[in-house]
CSV table of C-alpha atoms in Angstrom, one decimal:
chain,number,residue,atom,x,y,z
D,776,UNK,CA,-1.8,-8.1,-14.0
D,777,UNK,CA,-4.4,-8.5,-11.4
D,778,UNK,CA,-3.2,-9.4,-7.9
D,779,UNK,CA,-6.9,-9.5,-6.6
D,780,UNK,CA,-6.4,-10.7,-2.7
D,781,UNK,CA,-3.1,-11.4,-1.7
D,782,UNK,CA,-1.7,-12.9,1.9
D,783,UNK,CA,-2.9,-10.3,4.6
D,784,UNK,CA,-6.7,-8.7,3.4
D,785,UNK,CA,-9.8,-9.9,4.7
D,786,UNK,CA,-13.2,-9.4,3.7
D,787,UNK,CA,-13.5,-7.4,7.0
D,788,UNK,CA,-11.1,-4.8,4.5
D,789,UNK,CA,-13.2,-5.1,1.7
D,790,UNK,CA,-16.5,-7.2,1.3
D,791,UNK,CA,-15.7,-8.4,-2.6
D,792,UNK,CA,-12.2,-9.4,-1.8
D,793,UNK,CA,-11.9,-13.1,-3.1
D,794,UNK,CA,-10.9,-16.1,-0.5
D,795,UNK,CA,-12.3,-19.2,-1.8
D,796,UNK,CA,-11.3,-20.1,-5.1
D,797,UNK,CA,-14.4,-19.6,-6.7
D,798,UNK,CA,-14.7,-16.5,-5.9
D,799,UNK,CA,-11.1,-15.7,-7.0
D,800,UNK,CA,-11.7,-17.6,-10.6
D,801,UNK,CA,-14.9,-15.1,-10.6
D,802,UNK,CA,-12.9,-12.1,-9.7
D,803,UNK,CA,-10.2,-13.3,-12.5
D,804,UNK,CA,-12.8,-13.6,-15.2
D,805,UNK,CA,-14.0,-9.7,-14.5
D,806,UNK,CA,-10.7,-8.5,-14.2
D,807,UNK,CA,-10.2,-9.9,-17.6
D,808,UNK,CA,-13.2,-8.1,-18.7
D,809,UNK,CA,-11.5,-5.3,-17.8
D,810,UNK,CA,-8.6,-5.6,-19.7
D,811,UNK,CA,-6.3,-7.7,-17.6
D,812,UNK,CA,-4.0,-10.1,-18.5
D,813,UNK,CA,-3.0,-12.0,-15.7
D,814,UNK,CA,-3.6,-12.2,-12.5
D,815,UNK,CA,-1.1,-12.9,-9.6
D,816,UNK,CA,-3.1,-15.4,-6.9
D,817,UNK,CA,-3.2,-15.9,-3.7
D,818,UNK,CA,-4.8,-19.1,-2.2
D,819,UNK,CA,-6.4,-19.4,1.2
D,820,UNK,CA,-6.8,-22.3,4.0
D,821,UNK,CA,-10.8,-23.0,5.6
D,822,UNK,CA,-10.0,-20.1,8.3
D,823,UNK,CA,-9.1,-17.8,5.4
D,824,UNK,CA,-5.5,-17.8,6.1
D,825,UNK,CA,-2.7,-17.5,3.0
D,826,UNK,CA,-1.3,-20.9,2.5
D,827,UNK,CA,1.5,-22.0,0.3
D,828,UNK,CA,-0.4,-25.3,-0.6
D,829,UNK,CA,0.4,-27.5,-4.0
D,830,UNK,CA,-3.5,-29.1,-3.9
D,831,UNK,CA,-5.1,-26.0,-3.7
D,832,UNK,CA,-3.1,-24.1,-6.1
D,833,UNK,CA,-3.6,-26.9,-8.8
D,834,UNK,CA,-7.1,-26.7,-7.9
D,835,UNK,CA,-6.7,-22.9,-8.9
D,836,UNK,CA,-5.6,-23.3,-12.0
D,837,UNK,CA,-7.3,-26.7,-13.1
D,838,UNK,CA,-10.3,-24.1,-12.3
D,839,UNK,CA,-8.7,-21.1,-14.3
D,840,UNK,CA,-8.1,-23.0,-17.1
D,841,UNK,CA,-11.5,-24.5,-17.7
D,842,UNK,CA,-13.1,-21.2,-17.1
D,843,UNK,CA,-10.6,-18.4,-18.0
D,844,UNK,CA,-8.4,-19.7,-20.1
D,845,UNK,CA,-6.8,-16.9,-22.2
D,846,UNK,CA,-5.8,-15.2,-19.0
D,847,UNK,CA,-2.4,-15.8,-17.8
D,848,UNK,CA,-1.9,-17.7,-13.7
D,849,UNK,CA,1.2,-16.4,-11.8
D,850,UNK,CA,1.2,-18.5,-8.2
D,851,UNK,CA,2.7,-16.8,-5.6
D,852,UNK,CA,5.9,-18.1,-3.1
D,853,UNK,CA,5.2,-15.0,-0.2
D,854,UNK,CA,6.5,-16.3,2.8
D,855,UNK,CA,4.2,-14.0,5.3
D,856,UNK,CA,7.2,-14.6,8.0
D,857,UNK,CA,6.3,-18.1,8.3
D,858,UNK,CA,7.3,-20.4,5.3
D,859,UNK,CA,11.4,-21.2,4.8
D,860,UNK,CA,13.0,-21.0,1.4
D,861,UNK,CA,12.5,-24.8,1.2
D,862,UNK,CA,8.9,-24.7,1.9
D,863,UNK,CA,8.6,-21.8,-1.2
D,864,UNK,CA,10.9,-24.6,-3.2
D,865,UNK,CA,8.9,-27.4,-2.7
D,866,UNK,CA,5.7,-26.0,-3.9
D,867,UNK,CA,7.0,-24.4,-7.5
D,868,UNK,CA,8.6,-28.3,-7.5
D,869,UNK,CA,5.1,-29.7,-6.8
D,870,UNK,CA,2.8,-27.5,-8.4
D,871,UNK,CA,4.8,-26.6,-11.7
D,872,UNK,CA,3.1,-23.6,-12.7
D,873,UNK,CA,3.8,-21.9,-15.5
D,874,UNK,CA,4.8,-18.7,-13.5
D,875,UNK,CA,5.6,-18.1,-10.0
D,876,UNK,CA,6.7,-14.9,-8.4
D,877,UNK,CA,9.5,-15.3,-5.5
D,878,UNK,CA,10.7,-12.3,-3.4
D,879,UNK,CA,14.4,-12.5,-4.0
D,880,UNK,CA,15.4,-11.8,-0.2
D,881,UNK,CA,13.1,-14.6,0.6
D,882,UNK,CA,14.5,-17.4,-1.4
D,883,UNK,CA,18.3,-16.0,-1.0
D,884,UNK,CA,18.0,-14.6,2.6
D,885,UNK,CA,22.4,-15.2,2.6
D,886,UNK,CA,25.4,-15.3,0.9
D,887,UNK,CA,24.4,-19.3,0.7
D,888,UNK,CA,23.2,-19.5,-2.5
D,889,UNK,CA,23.8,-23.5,-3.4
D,890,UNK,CA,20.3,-24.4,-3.0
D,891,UNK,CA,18.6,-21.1,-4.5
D,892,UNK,CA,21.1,-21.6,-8.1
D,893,UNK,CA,19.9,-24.6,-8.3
D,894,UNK,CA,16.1,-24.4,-8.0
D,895,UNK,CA,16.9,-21.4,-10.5
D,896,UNK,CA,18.8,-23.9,-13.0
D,897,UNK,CA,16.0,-26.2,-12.4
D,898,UNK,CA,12.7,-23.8,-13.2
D,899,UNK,CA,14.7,-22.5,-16.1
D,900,UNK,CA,14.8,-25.7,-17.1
D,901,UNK,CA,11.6,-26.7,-16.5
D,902,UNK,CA,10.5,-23.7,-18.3
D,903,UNK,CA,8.8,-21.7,-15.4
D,904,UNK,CA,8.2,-18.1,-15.6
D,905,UNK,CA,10.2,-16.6,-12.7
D,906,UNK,CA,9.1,-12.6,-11.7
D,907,UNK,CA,11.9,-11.7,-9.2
D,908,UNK,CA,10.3,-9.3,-6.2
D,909,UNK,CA,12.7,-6.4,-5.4
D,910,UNK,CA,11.1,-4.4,-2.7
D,911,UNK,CA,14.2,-1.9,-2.4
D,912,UNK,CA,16.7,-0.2,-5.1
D,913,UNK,CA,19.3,-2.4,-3.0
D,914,UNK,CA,17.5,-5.8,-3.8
D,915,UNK,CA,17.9,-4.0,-7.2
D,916,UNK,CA,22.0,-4.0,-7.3
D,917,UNK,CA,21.7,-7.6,-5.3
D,918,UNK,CA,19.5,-9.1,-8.1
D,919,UNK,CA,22.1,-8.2,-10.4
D,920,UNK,CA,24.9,-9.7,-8.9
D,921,UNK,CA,22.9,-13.1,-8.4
D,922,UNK,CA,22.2,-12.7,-12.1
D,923,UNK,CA,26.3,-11.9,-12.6
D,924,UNK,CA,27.3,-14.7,-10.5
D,925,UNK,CA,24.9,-17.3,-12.1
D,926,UNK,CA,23.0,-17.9,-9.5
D,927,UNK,CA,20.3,-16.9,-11.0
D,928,UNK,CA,20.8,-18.1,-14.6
D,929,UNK,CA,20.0,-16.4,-18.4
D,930,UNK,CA,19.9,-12.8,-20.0
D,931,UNK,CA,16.1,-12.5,-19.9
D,932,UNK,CA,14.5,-12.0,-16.5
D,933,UNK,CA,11.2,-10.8,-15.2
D,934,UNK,CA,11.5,-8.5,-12.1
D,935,UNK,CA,8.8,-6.8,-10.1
D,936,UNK,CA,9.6,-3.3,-8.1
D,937,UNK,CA,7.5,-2.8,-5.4
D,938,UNK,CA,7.0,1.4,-4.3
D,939,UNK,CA,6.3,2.3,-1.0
D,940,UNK,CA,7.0,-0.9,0.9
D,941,UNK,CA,7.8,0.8,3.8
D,942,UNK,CA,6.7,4.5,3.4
D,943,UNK,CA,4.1,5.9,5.8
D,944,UNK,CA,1.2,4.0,6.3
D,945,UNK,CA,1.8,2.1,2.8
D,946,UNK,CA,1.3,5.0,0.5
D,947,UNK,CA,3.2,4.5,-2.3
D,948,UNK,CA,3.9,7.8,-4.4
D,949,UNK,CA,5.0,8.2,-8.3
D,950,UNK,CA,8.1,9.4,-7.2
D,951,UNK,CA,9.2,5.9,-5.4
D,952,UNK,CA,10.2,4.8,-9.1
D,953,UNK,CA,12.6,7.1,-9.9
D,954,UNK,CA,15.4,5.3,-7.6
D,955,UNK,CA,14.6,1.9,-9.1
D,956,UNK,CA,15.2,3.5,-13.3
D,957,UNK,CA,18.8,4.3,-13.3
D,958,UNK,CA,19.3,0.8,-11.7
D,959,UNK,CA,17.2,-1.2,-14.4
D,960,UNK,CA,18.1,1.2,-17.5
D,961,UNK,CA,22.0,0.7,-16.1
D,962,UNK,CA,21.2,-3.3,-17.6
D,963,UNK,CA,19.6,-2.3,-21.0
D,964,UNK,CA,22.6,-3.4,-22.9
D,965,UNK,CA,23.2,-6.8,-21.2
D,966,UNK,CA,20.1,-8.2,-19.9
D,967,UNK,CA,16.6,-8.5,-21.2
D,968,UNK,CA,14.6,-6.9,-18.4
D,969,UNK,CA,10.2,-7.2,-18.6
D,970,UNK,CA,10.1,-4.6,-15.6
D,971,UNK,CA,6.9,-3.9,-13.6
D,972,UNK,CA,5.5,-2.0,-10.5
D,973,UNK,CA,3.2,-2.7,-7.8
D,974,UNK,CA,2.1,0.2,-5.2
D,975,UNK,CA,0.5,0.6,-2.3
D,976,UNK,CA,-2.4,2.9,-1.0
D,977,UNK,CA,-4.6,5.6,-2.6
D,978,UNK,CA,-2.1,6.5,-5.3
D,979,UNK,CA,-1.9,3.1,-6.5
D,980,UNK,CA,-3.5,4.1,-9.7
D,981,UNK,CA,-0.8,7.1,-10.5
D,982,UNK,CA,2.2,5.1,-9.6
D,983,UNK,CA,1.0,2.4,-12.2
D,984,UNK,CA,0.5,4.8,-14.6
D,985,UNK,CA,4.2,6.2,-14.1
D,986,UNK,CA,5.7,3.2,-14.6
D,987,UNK,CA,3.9,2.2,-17.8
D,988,UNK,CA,4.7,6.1,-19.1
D,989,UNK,CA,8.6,4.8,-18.5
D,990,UNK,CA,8.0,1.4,-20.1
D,991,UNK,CA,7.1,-0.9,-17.5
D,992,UNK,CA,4.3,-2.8,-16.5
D,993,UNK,CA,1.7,-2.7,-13.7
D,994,UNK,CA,0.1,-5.1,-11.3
D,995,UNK,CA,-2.9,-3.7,-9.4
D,996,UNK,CA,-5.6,-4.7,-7.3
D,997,UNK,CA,-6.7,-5.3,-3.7
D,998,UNK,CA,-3.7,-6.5,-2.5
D,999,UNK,CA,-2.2,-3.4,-2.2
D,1000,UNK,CA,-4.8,-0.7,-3.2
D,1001,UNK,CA,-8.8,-0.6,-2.6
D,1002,UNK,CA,-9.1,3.0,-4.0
D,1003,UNK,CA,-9.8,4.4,-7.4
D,1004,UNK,CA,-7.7,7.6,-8.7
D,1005,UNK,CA,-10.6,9.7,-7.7
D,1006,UNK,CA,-10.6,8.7,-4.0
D,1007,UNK,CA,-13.3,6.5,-3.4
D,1008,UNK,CA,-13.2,3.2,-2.5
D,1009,UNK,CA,-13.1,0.5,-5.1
D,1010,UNK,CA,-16.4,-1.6,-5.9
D,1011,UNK,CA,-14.4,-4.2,-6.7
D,1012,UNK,CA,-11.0,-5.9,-8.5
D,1013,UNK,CA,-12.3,-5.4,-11.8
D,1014,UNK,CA,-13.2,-1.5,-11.1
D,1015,UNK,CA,-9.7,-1.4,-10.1
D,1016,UNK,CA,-8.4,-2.4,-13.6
D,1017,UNK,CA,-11.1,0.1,-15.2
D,1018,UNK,CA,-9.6,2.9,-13.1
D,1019,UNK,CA,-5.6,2.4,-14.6
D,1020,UNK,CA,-6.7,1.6,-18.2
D,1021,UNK,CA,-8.9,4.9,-18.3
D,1022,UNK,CA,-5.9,6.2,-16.8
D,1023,UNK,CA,-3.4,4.9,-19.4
D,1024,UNK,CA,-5.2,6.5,-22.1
């Protein structure tokens, strides 16, 4: 999965990061190319700014579909410290995407978890991919006791690990996995786990790599990495996507 632009890059960060959503449908149909499946977008307001709008994320994906449409739309729920859980609610509710990713401290911040159970209950329903973001080994064990206490409901569950959130300078490292395994292997025999990574900074390329060498699944791009495995600065998304699958053999 591509995650091409995300909430917090500018083109003042790199010139072929994608804003509008043209130029994210073009960046999508490249990245495909490439040998992506999916990409994980990001929408952005006139100034730019990452928005958690319904209209422009139907746009999106009226967009993706008429012009990519074997390639597989995940909206995003981020909050960027200014949307509430309700705000993140309302727009799966509106927009009714076929997948959405949702930090899971963001949507259950508290041991209040009526409302988060059931907008769970309700996308299950509704037949809504859900990938769960755990930024931490401990959003790990919390996931899992959410999933135990049925608040968030079923045996099969998509979860995303994200390495390096808060290392030095966001550089993520191979190693930063190795915490997360035990956790999700400790699940094998109960749940149905579809386990992936993101990473951040220069190594973005090796961490992916580890985690599809341990059975996971990767999401790159310039969201959290502008640089190829060799150092240099990315020419683009889709040169990002070249880099991993040359490195995954």
């Amino acid at each position: 999965m591509v995650a091409p632009n995300g909430a917090r890059r500018t083109k003042a960060d790199h010139p072929a990061l994608p804003v509008t959503i043209g130029e994210t449908v073009e960046t999508a149909a490249a990245c495909h190319a490439a040998g992506a499946g999916g990409i994980h977008a990001h929408v952005r307001d006139e100034t730019g700014a990452h928005v958690l709008d319904a209209g422009l994320y139907r746009e999106l994906l009226s967009e993706m579909k008429d012009k990519v449409p074997q390639m597989a739309v995940q909206i995003t729920t981020e909050a960027v410290g200014k949307y509430t859980p309700a705000e993140q609610r309302k727009l799966v509710e509106d927009v009714m995407p076929e997948a959405v990713s949702i930090a899971v401290r963001e949507m259950v911040p508290d041991e209040d978890t009526a409302e988060a159970a059931r907008f769970y209950a309700w996308c299950r329903e509704a037949e809504i991919a859900v990938q769960h973001i755990l930024y931490s080994p401990e959003d790990v064990t919390r996931f899992f006791s959410l999933v135990a206490a049925n608040v968030v409901p079923g045996a099969a569950h998509q979860v995303l690990c994200v390495l390096g959130r808060y290392a030095e300078n966001q550089e993520s490292a191979p190693e930063d996995l190795d915490p997360f395994l035990p956790l999700l292997y400790s699940k094998a025999s109960d749940l149905t786990l579809d386990w992936a990574v993101c990473a951040f900074g220069h190594r973005e390329t090796d961490c992916l790599a580890y985690a599809i060498s341990k059975g996971g699944k990767a999401r790159i791009g310039f969201e959290n990495g502008l640089w190829n495995s060799d150092g240099q600065l990315a020419e683009d998304n889709a040169s990002r996507v070249r880099d991993l699958v040359r490195a995954i053999g």
